[in-house]
């Protein structure tokens, strides 16, 4: 730093006055607070900035500077400092000479006299309008960014909820999210009339009865009492005025794209969609918010071909129950545009998601119905313990090309077939159905498996089935002494069946050949024997096929696992295989387990066997007997003493499913450790009812028998119900 040589000359009063007069900041001198702070002197910049001369300020009375202040957030602290003689600074707003609003940073400093008494104040003002405007713009930009992020987060959360429409309260949770923007929001779905919806029942298809709304709901007392539509007075010609346009029905019909503003104090016909929605909305909004709405915004929840429902949002216009205006009350909602945009985006995404979910569910039902219609249910073969299982790959449309069949060709002769058509779609299922029908027709006509498959080859070649397929077909013929069954089989490009005997596993790999329809020479027939206690396994590659290993490694794993099976009933063998090999299948799985009972070995308890069993039975009377046999074999395998009670309970539950249900009946058994649990599922959603018998006919005491022997209950399951009963332990 360079120092100024010599003594510094003192600043004279004239020099100081000239500096203040020529300063580029508005500077002024006032009297004390007690004197009313009269303005005694101002510089030229003050006059230029405010447009007021000092002589004009003298005519403004006490505290004349306050007349220049438009907004002073720190008024009270500043005035207190002035009264106490302390320096102060503050940000004030005022008017410029051209009428524009400006901001100044004002400082007030006391000027003490030689005796220490403050008789004058020196003030200075800095114009900070540009800084304030830039700061306000930054804050506004940050607020817009924050709001946009909040909107995007809300849309993302609603998208996540729409991704799982099987959750029964998905629409309710989305409406709750929207209530961060509006006081109330809710969904209405339309299928043969509007109905308020907390979720989407994708398992229940639309009725297809149209989109016209024609349900009448009486006027609500709340609407009639507060904020409701005025009485309809006759006009000058003695006629009632024409009702308002049914905007909601126009929205449902696709006449308008929306959104529409529904005035809730309008007059609508009793059976109109707008009138019904108005009455239902008022009741719901009053119950949840305590205010009566005047108008709502209605957005269409549109699918691909039709409007599926409505998303209604109330933006605060209305009255409280005491008649006082609610927040934002007015004739029309006054909301930022982004609120309407977000609600519109949510409505459109909801429509697409609901339509996709219903479309998928509809295809799922069609495909599953096609698959189940082509697959046989649990078979009952005299002299053999047979258990069957099929599960399509969950990654696909619940339909595939795997199939099995168990045919009672004649007394003592059984046909078994397991096949696999390439693909996991409806075309694969259709090809599978064609092959199954062909095999069935020839199986009852021809006795030798090789000849049957030869005929199938010939017919398939002429049918031009578009998918290639593999198959193994076998016949089991009971020996004359009843101690064994003769097995004859042929394979058309399929994996070999397995024969389990005393812990040893044999692959029935004989009689191999090419895929169905590609046979260039007569098919061979191989033979084997099934003895007491032996198990025969037929399966498809979905049981063992994985992306991270070859098919041969999977087959070796199946052979090794089968050699360690401890179960001595067909269902137990199947459950062990599925639990060890098919916990995460990557393809369709079909499995047929055939076991020849062994009275000696079957009497031994199987402690290591899986403690669960399952069967799929047709809804027909013979299934009652099959269920009894299944429970009896399971209790014997698990060493449970309550087999007699279990037979009675399962008979009644399955009989109810056969008599009052429809579709297939699923039977499941569980060993809970303190009693056997029986579950029976059918497609009838109506709950079971305990009665005192049917008048003038037998029956009606089934559930009373169940109550005597077990604790029981029921719950909805899929499109039907599941009835469970847990047997009480016996001494």
PDB file of N, CA and C in Angstrom, residues 305-396:
ATOM      1  N   UNK A 305     -61.148 -48.309 -26.739  1.00  0.00           N
ATOM      2  CA  UNK A 305     -62.340 -48.214 -27.571  1.00  0.00           C
ATOM      3  C   UNK A 305     -63.500 -47.508 -26.900  1.00  0.00           C
ATOM      4  N   UNK A 306     -63.457 -47.357 -25.604  1.00  0.00           N
ATOM      5  CA  UNK A 306     -64.572 -46.699 -24.939  1.00  0.00           C
ATOM      6  C   UNK A 306     -64.097 -46.093 -23.632  1.00  0.00           C
ATOM      7  N   UNK A 307     -64.902 -45.214 -23.090  1.00  0.00           N
ATOM      8  CA  UNK A 307     -64.600 -44.584 -21.809  1.00  0.00           C
ATOM      9  C   UNK A 307     -64.945 -45.567 -20.700  1.00  0.00           C
ATOM     10  N   UNK A 308     -63.952 -45.882 -19.866  1.00  0.00           N
ATOM     11  CA  UNK A 308     -64.129 -46.883 -18.816  1.00  0.00           C
ATOM     12  C   UNK A 308     -64.693 -46.286 -17.534  1.00  0.00           C
ATOM     13  N   UNK A 309     -64.538 -44.997 -17.354  1.00  0.00           N
ATOM     14  CA  UNK A 309     -65.010 -44.386 -16.117  1.00  0.00           C
ATOM     15  C   UNK A 309     -64.656 -42.915 -16.068  1.00  0.00           C
ATOM     16  N   UNK A 310     -64.682 -42.371 -14.861  1.00  0.00           N
ATOM     17  CA  UNK A 310     -64.456 -40.942 -14.658  1.00  0.00           C
ATOM     18  C   UNK A 310     -63.499 -40.729 -13.494  1.00  0.00           C
ATOM     19  N   UNK A 311     -62.705 -39.670 -13.603  1.00  0.00           N
ATOM     20  CA  UNK A 311     -61.919 -39.168 -12.485  1.00  0.00           C
ATOM     21  C   UNK A 311     -62.461 -37.787 -12.147  1.00  0.00           C
ATOM     22  N   UNK A 312     -63.066 -37.662 -10.972  1.00  0.00           N
ATOM     23  CA  UNK A 312     -63.720 -36.420 -10.555  1.00  0.00           C
ATOM     24  C   UNK A 312     -62.834 -35.730  -9.534  1.00  0.00           C
ATOM     25  N   UNK A 313     -62.585 -34.442  -9.738  1.00  0.00           N
ATOM     26  CA  UNK A 313     -61.786 -33.665  -8.791  1.00  0.00           C
ATOM     27  C   UNK A 313     -62.554 -32.412  -8.391  1.00  0.00           C
ATOM     28  N   UNK A 314     -62.629 -32.191  -7.092  1.00  0.00           N
ATOM     29  CA  UNK A 314     -63.247 -30.971  -6.553  1.00  0.00           C
ATOM     30  C   UNK A 314     -62.126 -30.027  -6.157  1.00  0.00           C
ATOM     31  N   UNK A 315     -62.182 -28.781  -6.666  1.00  0.00           N
ATOM     32  CA  UNK A 315     -61.095 -27.834  -6.483  1.00  0.00           C
ATOM     33  C   UNK A 315     -61.400 -26.788  -5.416  1.00  0.00           C
ATOM     34  N   UNK A 316     -62.332 -27.086  -4.532  1.00  0.00           N
ATOM     35  CA  UNK A 316     -62.544 -26.229  -3.373  1.00  0.00           C
ATOM     36  C   UNK A 316     -63.718 -25.304  -3.451  1.00  0.00           C
ATOM     37  N   UNK A 317     -64.404 -25.202  -4.585  1.00  0.00           N
ATOM     38  CA  UNK A 317     -65.547 -24.308  -4.675  1.00  0.00           C
ATOM     39  C   UNK A 317     -66.743 -24.937  -3.979  1.00  0.00           C
ATOM     40  N   UNK A 318     -67.357 -24.219  -3.054  1.00  0.00           N
ATOM     41  CA  UNK A 318     -68.517 -24.770  -2.372  1.00  0.00           C
ATOM     42  C   UNK A 318     -68.801 -24.085  -1.055  1.00  0.00           C
ATOM     43  N   UNK A 319     -69.641 -24.715  -0.236  1.00  0.00           N
ATOM     44  CA  UNK A 319     -70.064 -24.177   1.043  1.00  0.00           C
ATOM     45  C   UNK A 319     -69.805 -25.193   2.134  1.00  0.00           C
ATOM     46  N   UNK A 320     -69.525 -24.682   3.340  1.00  0.00           N
ATOM     47  CA  UNK A 320     -69.540 -25.544   4.506  1.00  0.00           C
ATOM     48  C   UNK A 320     -70.993 -25.830   4.879  1.00  0.00           C
ATOM     49  N   UNK A 321     -71.182 -26.796   5.780  1.00  0.00           N
ATOM     50  CA  UNK A 321     -72.541 -27.163   6.163  1.00  0.00           C
ATOM     51  C   UNK A 321     -73.284 -26.020   6.849  1.00  0.00           C
ATOM     52  N   UNK A 322     -72.524 -25.082   7.448  1.00  0.00           N
ATOM     53  CA  UNK A 322     -73.184 -23.943   8.085  1.00  0.00           C
ATOM     54  C   UNK A 322     -73.493 -22.821   7.091  1.00  0.00           C
ATOM     55  N   UNK A 323     -73.188 -23.043   5.799  1.00  0.00           N
ATOM     56  CA  UNK A 323     -73.500 -22.061   4.784  1.00  0.00           C
ATOM     57  C   UNK A 323     -72.389 -21.093   4.478  1.00  0.00           C
ATOM     58  N   UNK A 324     -71.269 -21.129   5.215  1.00  0.00           N
ATOM     59  CA  UNK A 324     -70.159 -20.223   4.945  1.00  0.00           C
ATOM     60  C   UNK A 324     -69.352 -20.738   3.766  1.00  0.00           C
ATOM     61  N   UNK A 325     -68.763 -19.825   2.981  1.00  0.00           N
ATOM     62  CA  UNK A 325     -68.002 -20.280   1.803  1.00  0.00           C
ATOM     63  C   UNK A 325     -66.819 -21.141   2.215  1.00  0.00           C
ATOM     64  N   UNK A 326     -66.625 -22.216   1.463  1.00  0.00           N
ATOM     65  CA  UNK A 326     -65.452 -23.054   1.673  1.00  0.00           C
ATOM     66  C   UNK A 326     -64.253 -22.414   1.004  1.00  0.00           C
ATOM     67  N   UNK A 327     -63.073 -22.974   1.264  1.00  0.00           N
ATOM     68  CA  UNK A 327     -61.851 -22.426   0.679  1.00  0.00           C
ATOM     69  C   UNK A 327     -61.942 -22.450  -0.834  1.00  0.00           C
ATOM     70  N   UNK A 328     -61.675 -21.284  -1.428  1.00  0.00           N
ATOM     71  CA  UNK A 328     -61.714 -21.210  -2.884  1.00  0.00           C
ATOM     72  C   UNK A 328     -63.115 -21.178  -3.451  1.00  0.00           C
ATOM     73  N   UNK A 329     -64.121 -20.834  -2.627  1.00  0.00           N
ATOM     74  CA  UNK A 329     -65.497 -20.867  -3.112  1.00  0.00           C
ATOM     75  C   UNK A 329     -65.673 -19.912  -4.276  1.00  0.00           C
ATOM     76  N   UNK A 330     -66.405 -20.329  -5.230  1.00  0.00           N
ATOM     77  CA  UNK A 330     -66.661 -19.511  -6.397  1.00  0.00           C
ATOM     78  C   UNK A 330     -67.479 -20.270  -7.404  1.00  0.00           C
ATOM     79  N   UNK A 331     -67.878 -19.584  -8.467  1.00  0.00           N
ATOM     80  CA  UNK A 331     -68.700 -20.245  -9.476  1.00  0.00           C
ATOM     81  C   UNK A 331     -67.910 -21.294 -10.231  1.00  0.00           C
ATOM     82  N   UNK A 332     -66.614 -21.041 -10.464  1.00  0.00           N
ATOM     83  CA  UNK A 332     -65.766 -21.999 -11.159  1.00  0.00           C
ATOM     84  C   UNK A 332     -64.476 -22.154 -10.379  1.00  0.00           C
ATOM     85  N   UNK A 333     -63.844 -23.304 -10.469  1.00  0.00           N
ATOM     86  CA  UNK A 333     -62.581 -23.491  -9.760  1.00  0.00           C
ATOM     87  C   UNK A 333     -61.507 -22.579 -10.326  1.00  0.00           C
ATOM     88  N   UNK A 334     -60.672 -22.042  -9.433  1.00  0.00           N
ATOM     89  CA  UNK A 334     -59.576 -21.182  -9.842  1.00  0.00           C
ATOM     90  C   UNK A 334     -58.289 -21.821  -9.360  1.00  0.00           C
ATOM     91  N   UNK A 335     -57.665 -22.622 -10.208  1.00  0.00           N
ATOM     92  CA  UNK A 335     -56.474 -23.369  -9.846  1.00  0.00           C
ATOM     93  C   UNK A 335     -55.402 -23.133 -10.901  1.00  0.00           C
ATOM     94  N   UNK A 336     -54.129 -23.262 -10.516  1.00  0.00           N
ATOM     95  CA  UNK A 336     -53.078 -23.202 -11.536  1.00  0.00           C
ATOM     96  C   UNK A 336     -53.294 -24.269 -12.600  1.00  0.00           C
ATOM     97  N   UNK A 337     -52.838 -23.968 -13.804  1.00  0.00           N
ATOM     98  CA  UNK A 337     -53.057 -24.894 -14.914  1.00  0.00           C
ATOM     99  C   UNK A 337     -52.401 -26.242 -14.670  1.00  0.00           C
ATOM    100  N   UNK A 338     -51.293 -26.254 -13.905  1.00  0.00           N
ATOM    101  CA  UNK A 338     -50.586 -27.511 -13.711  1.00  0.00           C
ATOM    102  C   UNK A 338     -51.451 -28.519 -12.951  1.00  0.00           C
ATOM    103  N   UNK A 339     -52.378 -28.050 -12.106  1.00  0.00           N
ATOM    104  CA  UNK A 339     -53.241 -28.970 -11.368  1.00  0.00           C
ATOM    105  C   UNK A 339     -54.135 -29.739 -12.334  1.00  0.00           C
ATOM    106  N   UNK A 340     -54.748 -29.027 -13.275  1.00  0.00           N
ATOM    107  CA  UNK A 340     -55.597 -29.694 -14.257  1.00  0.00           C
ATOM    108  C   UNK A 340     -54.765 -30.628 -15.143  1.00  0.00           C
ATOM    109  N   UNK A 341     -53.543 -30.206 -15.461  1.00  0.00           N
ATOM    110  CA  UNK A 341     -52.688 -31.042 -16.304  1.00  0.00           C
ATOM    111  C   UNK A 341     -52.347 -32.346 -15.612  1.00  0.00           C
ATOM    112  N   UNK A 342     -51.991 -32.268 -14.329  1.00  0.00           N
ATOM    113  CA  UNK A 342     -51.636 -33.482 -13.587  1.00  0.00           C
ATOM    114  C   UNK A 342     -52.838 -34.422 -13.487  1.00  0.00           C
ATOM    115  N   UNK A 343     -53.998 -33.882 -13.169  1.00  0.00           N
ATOM    116  CA  UNK A 343     -55.192 -34.724 -13.052  1.00  0.00           C
ATOM    117  C   UNK A 343     -55.519 -35.367 -14.402  1.00  0.00           C
ATOM    118  N   UNK A 344     -55.369 -34.610 -15.482  1.00  0.00           N
ATOM    119  CA  UNK A 344     -55.633 -35.157 -16.815  1.00  0.00           C
ATOM    120  C   UNK A 344     -54.658 -36.284 -17.149  1.00  0.00           C
ATOM    121  N   UNK A 345     -53.372 -36.099 -16.813  1.00  0.00           N
ATOM    122  CA  UNK A 345     -52.378 -37.150 -17.071  1.00  0.00           C
ATOM    123  C   UNK A 345     -52.706 -38.407 -16.285  1.00  0.00           C
ATOM    124  N   UNK A 346     -53.084 -38.233 -15.023  1.00  0.00           N
ATOM    125  CA  UNK A 346     -53.428 -39.395 -14.188  1.00  0.00           C
ATOM    126  C   UNK A 346     -54.647 -40.115 -14.757  1.00  0.00           C
ATOM    127  N   UNK A 347     -55.652 -39.341 -15.210  1.00  0.00           N
ATOM    128  CA  UNK A 347     -56.852 -39.969 -15.778  1.00  0.00           C
ATOM    129  C   UNK A 347     -56.509 -40.781 -17.019  1.00  0.00           C
ATOM    130  N   UNK A 348     -55.663 -40.232 -17.895  1.00  0.00           N
ATOM    131  CA  UNK A 348     -55.307 -40.953 -19.118  1.00  0.00           C
ATOM    132  C   UNK A 348     -54.505 -42.209 -18.804  1.00  0.00           C
ATOM    133  N   UNK A 349     -53.554 -42.097 -17.887  1.00  0.00           N
ATOM    134  CA  UNK A 349     -52.758 -43.277 -17.539  1.00  0.00           C
ATOM    135  C   UNK A 349     -53.613 -44.329 -16.847  1.00  0.00           C
ATOM    136  N   UNK A 350     -54.539 -43.896 -16.022  1.00  0.00           N
ATOM    137  CA  UNK A 350     -55.424 -44.853 -15.365  1.00  0.00           C
ATOM    138  C   UNK A 350     -56.268 -45.594 -16.395  1.00  0.00           C
ATOM    139  N   UNK A 351     -56.777 -44.874 -17.403  1.00  0.00           N
ATOM    140  CA  UNK A 351     -57.573 -45.535 -18.433  1.00  0.00           C
ATOM    141  C   UNK A 351     -56.774 -46.581 -19.190  1.00  0.00           C
ATOM    142  N   UNK A 352     -55.540 -46.238 -19.556  1.00  0.00           N
ATOM    143  CA  UNK A 352     -54.699 -47.199 -20.271  1.00  0.00           C
ATOM    144  C   UNK A 352     -54.380 -48.406 -19.412  1.00  0.00           C
ATOM    145  N   UNK A 353     -54.037 -48.156 -18.129  1.00  0.00           N
ATOM    146  CA  UNK A 353     -53.681 -49.266 -17.243  1.00  0.00           C
ATOM    147  C   UNK A 353     -54.871 -50.181 -16.973  1.00  0.00           C
ATOM    148  N   UNK A 354     -56.053 -49.597 -16.729  1.00  0.00           N
ATOM    149  CA  UNK A 354     -57.243 -50.413 -16.463  1.00  0.00           C
ATOM    150  C   UNK A 354     -57.602 -51.226 -17.696  1.00  0.00           C
ATOM    151  N   UNK A 355     -57.521 -50.596 -18.867  1.00  0.00           N
ATOM    152  CA  UNK A 355     -57.842 -51.319 -20.101  1.00  0.00           C
ATOM    153  C   UNK A 355     -56.862 -52.471 -20.326  1.00  0.00           C
ATOM    154  N   UNK A 356     -55.563 -52.217 -20.085  1.00  0.00           N
ATOM    155  CA  UNK A 356     -54.566 -53.280 -20.251  1.00  0.00           C
ATOM    156  C   UNK A 356     -54.797 -54.407 -19.257  1.00  0.00           C
ATOM    157  N   UNK A 357     -55.101 -54.039 -18.010  1.00  0.00           N
ATOM    158  CA  UNK A 357     -55.315 -55.075 -16.996  1.00  0.00           C
ATOM    159  C   UNK A 357     -56.529 -55.928 -17.334  1.00  0.00           C
ATOM    160  N   UNK A 358     -57.602 -55.284 -17.789  1.00  0.00           N
ATOM    161  CA  UNK A 358     -58.796 -56.058 -18.146  1.00  0.00           C
ATOM    162  C   UNK A 358     -58.559 -56.897 -19.397  1.00  0.00           C
ATOM    163  N   UNK A 359     -57.809 -56.333 -20.341  1.00  0.00           N
ATOM    164  CA  UNK A 359     -57.511 -57.098 -21.550  1.00  0.00           C
ATOM    165  C   UNK A 359     -56.667 -58.316 -21.204  1.00  0.00           C
ATOM    166  N   UNK A 360     -55.649 -58.116 -20.361  1.00  0.00           N
ATOM    167  CA  UNK A 360     -54.813 -59.241 -19.956  1.00  0.00           C
ATOM    168  C   UNK A 360     -55.630 -60.270 -19.187  1.00  0.00           C
ATOM    169  N   UNK A 361     -56.481 -59.794 -18.270  1.00  0.00           N
ATOM    170  CA  UNK A 361     -57.303 -60.731 -17.500  1.00  0.00           C
ATOM    171  C   UNK A 361     -58.258 -61.499 -18.401  1.00  0.00           C
ATOM    172  N   UNK A 362     -58.820 -60.796 -19.409  1.00  0.00           N
ATOM    173  CA  UNK A 362     -59.736 -61.478 -20.325  1.00  0.00           C
ATOM    174  C   UNK A 362     -58.989 -62.542 -21.139  1.00  0.00           C
ATOM    175  N   UNK A 363     -57.805 -62.190 -21.648  1.00  0.00           N
ATOM    176  CA  UNK A 363     -57.023 -63.176 -22.383  1.00  0.00           C
ATOM    177  C   UNK A 363     -56.580 -64.317 -21.471  1.00  0.00           C
ATOM    178  N   UNK A 364     -56.243 -63.957 -20.240  1.00  0.00           N
ATOM    179  CA  UNK A 364     -55.845 -64.974 -19.266  1.00  0.00           C
ATOM    180  C   UNK A 364     -56.986 -65.961 -19.032  1.00  0.00           C
ATOM    181  N   UNK A 365     -58.197 -65.439 -18.848  1.00  0.00           N
ATOM    182  CA  UNK A 365     -59.342 -66.332 -18.605  1.00  0.00           C
ATOM    183  C   UNK A 365     -59.627 -67.202 -19.830  1.00  0.00           C
ATOM    184  N   UNK A 366     -59.589 -66.587 -21.018  1.00  0.00           N
ATOM    185  CA  UNK A 366     -59.844 -67.364 -22.230  1.00  0.00           C
ATOM    186  C   UNK A 366     -58.795 -68.448 -22.421  1.00  0.00           C
ATOM    187  N   UNK A 367     -57.523 -68.062 -22.235  1.00  0.00           N
ATOM    188  CA  UNK A 367     -56.458 -69.035 -22.437  1.00  0.00           C
ATOM    189  C   UNK A 367     -56.516 -70.139 -21.396  1.00  0.00           C
ATOM    190  N   UNK A 368     -56.768 -69.747 -20.151  1.00  0.00           N
ATOM    191  CA  UNK A 368     -56.818 -70.757 -19.094  1.00  0.00           C
ATOM    192  C   UNK A 368     -58.024 -71.672 -19.280  1.00  0.00           C
ATOM    193  N   UNK A 369     -59.162 -71.095 -19.687  1.00  0.00           N
ATOM    194  CA  UNK A 369     -60.333 -71.937 -19.938  1.00  0.00           C
ATOM    195  C   UNK A 369     -60.055 -72.911 -21.079  1.00  0.00           C
ATOM    196  N   UNK A 370     -59.369 -72.411 -22.126  1.00  0.00           N
ATOM    197  CA  UNK A 370     -59.008 -73.299 -23.231  1.00  0.00           C
ATOM    198  C   UNK A 370     -58.068 -74.392 -22.761  1.00  0.00           C
ATOM    199  N   UNK A 371     -57.072 -73.996 -21.952  1.00  0.00           N
ATOM    200  CA  UNK A 371     -56.108 -74.982 -21.467  1.00  0.00           C
ATOM    201  C   UNK A 371     -56.785 -76.023 -20.588  1.00  0.00           C
ATOM    202  N   UNK A 372     -57.597 -75.562 -19.636  1.00  0.00           N
ATOM    203  CA  UNK A 372     -58.243 -76.504 -18.714  1.00  0.00           C
ATOM    204  C   UNK A 372     -59.243 -77.390 -19.443  1.00  0.00           C
ATOM    205  N   UNK A 373     -59.895 -76.854 -20.463  1.00  0.00           N
ATOM    206  CA  UNK A 373     -60.851 -77.671 -21.209  1.00  0.00           C
ATOM    207  C   UNK A 373     -60.142 -78.797 -21.946  1.00  0.00           C
ATOM    208  N   UNK A 374     -58.877 -78.572 -22.298  1.00  0.00           N
ATOM    209  CA  UNK A 374     -58.143 -79.584 -23.039  1.00  0.00           C
ATOM    210  C   UNK A 374     -57.404 -80.558 -22.140  1.00  0.00           C
ATOM    211  N   UNK A 375     -57.213 -80.196 -20.877  1.00  0.00           N
ATOM    212  CA  UNK A 375     -56.504 -81.084 -19.964  1.00  0.00           C
ATOM    213  C   UNK A 375     -57.495 -81.854 -19.104  1.00  0.00           C
ATOM    214  N   UNK A 376     -57.249 -83.147 -18.874  1.00  0.00           N
ATOM    215  CA  UNK A 376     -58.139 -83.903 -17.988  1.00  0.00           C
ATOM    216  C   UNK A 376     -57.887 -83.535 -16.538  1.00  0.00           C
ATOM    217  N   UNK A 377     -58.894 -83.757 -15.697  1.00  0.00           N
ATOM    218  CA  UNK A 377     -58.714 -83.541 -14.282  1.00  0.00           C
ATOM    219  C   UNK A 377     -58.094 -84.787 -13.650  1.00  0.00           C
ATOM    220  N   UNK A 378     -57.947 -84.741 -12.339  1.00  0.00           N
ATOM    221  CA  UNK A 378     -57.378 -85.872 -11.606  1.00  0.00           C
ATOM    222  C   UNK A 378     -58.122 -87.164 -11.951  1.00  0.00           C
ATOM    223  N   UNK A 379     -57.362 -88.162 -12.394  1.00  0.00           N
ATOM    224  CA  UNK A 379     -57.972 -89.425 -12.819  1.00  0.00           C
ATOM    225  C   UNK A 379     -57.974 -90.427 -11.669  1.00  0.00           C
ATOM    226  N   UNK A 380     -58.953 -91.286 -11.653  1.00  0.00           N
ATOM    227  CA  UNK A 380     -59.063 -92.369 -10.682  1.00  0.00           C
ATOM    228  C   UNK A 380     -59.048 -93.679 -11.456  1.00  0.00           C
ATOM    229  N   UNK A 381     -57.985 -94.457 -11.275  1.00  0.00           N
ATOM    230  CA  UNK A 381     -57.813 -95.723 -11.994  1.00  0.00           C
ATOM    231  C   UNK A 381     -57.834 -96.858 -10.980  1.00  0.00           C
ATOM    232  N   UNK A 382     -58.765 -97.770 -11.097  1.00  0.00           N
ATOM    233  CA  UNK A 382     -58.799 -98.900 -10.155  1.00  0.00           C
ATOM    234  C   UNK A 382     -57.487 -99.679 -10.176  1.00  0.00           C
ATOM    235  N   UNK A 383     -56.950 -99.956  -8.992  1.00  0.00           N
ATOM    236  CA  UNK A 383     -55.721-100.726  -8.881  1.00  0.00           C
ATOM    237  C   UNK A 383     -54.459 -99.902  -8.948  1.00  0.00           C
ATOM    238  N   UNK A 384     -54.549 -98.598  -9.243  1.00  0.00           N
ATOM    239  CA  UNK A 384     -53.377 -97.734  -9.327  1.00  0.00           C
ATOM    240  C   UNK A 384     -53.633 -96.425  -8.575  1.00  0.00           C
ATOM    241  N   UNK A 385     -52.553 -95.880  -8.050  1.00  0.00           N
ATOM    242  CA  UNK A 385     -52.592 -94.562  -7.407  1.00  0.00           C
ATOM    243  C   UNK A 385     -52.027 -93.568  -8.421  1.00  0.00           C
ATOM    244  N   UNK A 386     -52.911 -92.720  -8.989  1.00  0.00           N
ATOM    245  CA  UNK A 386     -52.512 -91.798 -10.057  1.00  0.00           C
ATOM    246  C   UNK A 386     -52.648 -90.361  -9.559  1.00  0.00           C
ATOM    247  N   UNK A 387     -51.615 -89.561  -9.807  1.00  0.00           N
ATOM    248  CA  UNK A 387     -51.626 -88.132  -9.443  1.00  0.00           C
ATOM    249  C   UNK A 387     -51.114 -87.333 -10.637  1.00  0.00           C
ATOM    250  N   UNK A 388     -51.816 -86.275 -10.985  1.00  0.00           N
ATOM    251  CA  UNK A 388     -51.446 -85.466 -12.151  1.00  0.00           C
ATOM    252  C   UNK A 388     -51.290 -84.008 -11.747  1.00  0.00           C
ATOM    253  N   UNK A 389     -50.485 -83.288 -12.517  1.00  0.00           N
ATOM    254  CA  UNK A 389     -50.214 -81.882 -12.214  1.00  0.00           C
ATOM    255  C   UNK A 389     -49.881 -81.154 -13.509  1.00  0.00           C
ATOM    256  N   UNK A 390     -50.371 -79.929 -13.622  1.00  0.00           N
ATOM    257  CA  UNK A 390     -50.014 -79.073 -14.752  1.00  0.00           C
ATOM    258  C   UNK A 390     -49.935 -77.632 -14.272  1.00  0.00           C
ATOM    259  N   UNK A 391     -48.883 -76.910 -14.681  1.00  0.00           N
ATOM    260  CA  UNK A 391     -48.744 -75.484 -14.355  1.00  0.00           C
ATOM    261  C   UNK A 391     -48.106 -74.782 -15.543  1.00  0.00           C
ATOM    262  N   UNK A 392     -48.827 -73.830 -16.173  1.00  0.00           N
ATOM    263  CA  UNK A 392     -48.213 -73.049 -17.255  1.00  0.00           C
ATOM    264  C   UNK A 392     -47.192 -72.082 -16.691  1.00  0.00           C
ATOM    265  N   UNK A 393     -46.256 -71.675 -17.521  1.00  0.00           N
ATOM    266  CA  UNK A 393     -45.248 -70.721 -17.109  1.00  0.00           C
ATOM    267  C   UNK A 393     -45.909 -69.390 -16.789  1.00  0.00           C
ATOM    268  N   UNK A 394     -45.699 -68.856 -15.579  1.00  0.00           N
ATOM    269  CA  UNK A 394     -46.359 -67.619 -15.145  1.00  0.00           C
ATOM    270  C   UNK A 394     -45.914 -66.413 -15.954  1.00  0.00           C
ATOM    271  N   UNK A 395     -44.760 -66.482 -16.662  1.00  0.00           N
ATOM    272  CA  UNK A 395     -44.303 -65.344 -17.449  1.00  0.00           C
ATOM    273  C   UNK A 395     -45.126 -65.170 -18.718  1.00  0.00           C
ATOM    274  N   UNK A 396     -45.887 -66.182 -19.098  1.00  0.00           N
ATOM    275  CA  UNK A 396     -46.673 -66.107 -20.317  1.00  0.00           C
ATOM    276  C   UNK A 396     -48.148 -65.977 -19.961  1.00  0.00           C
TER     277      UNK A 396
END
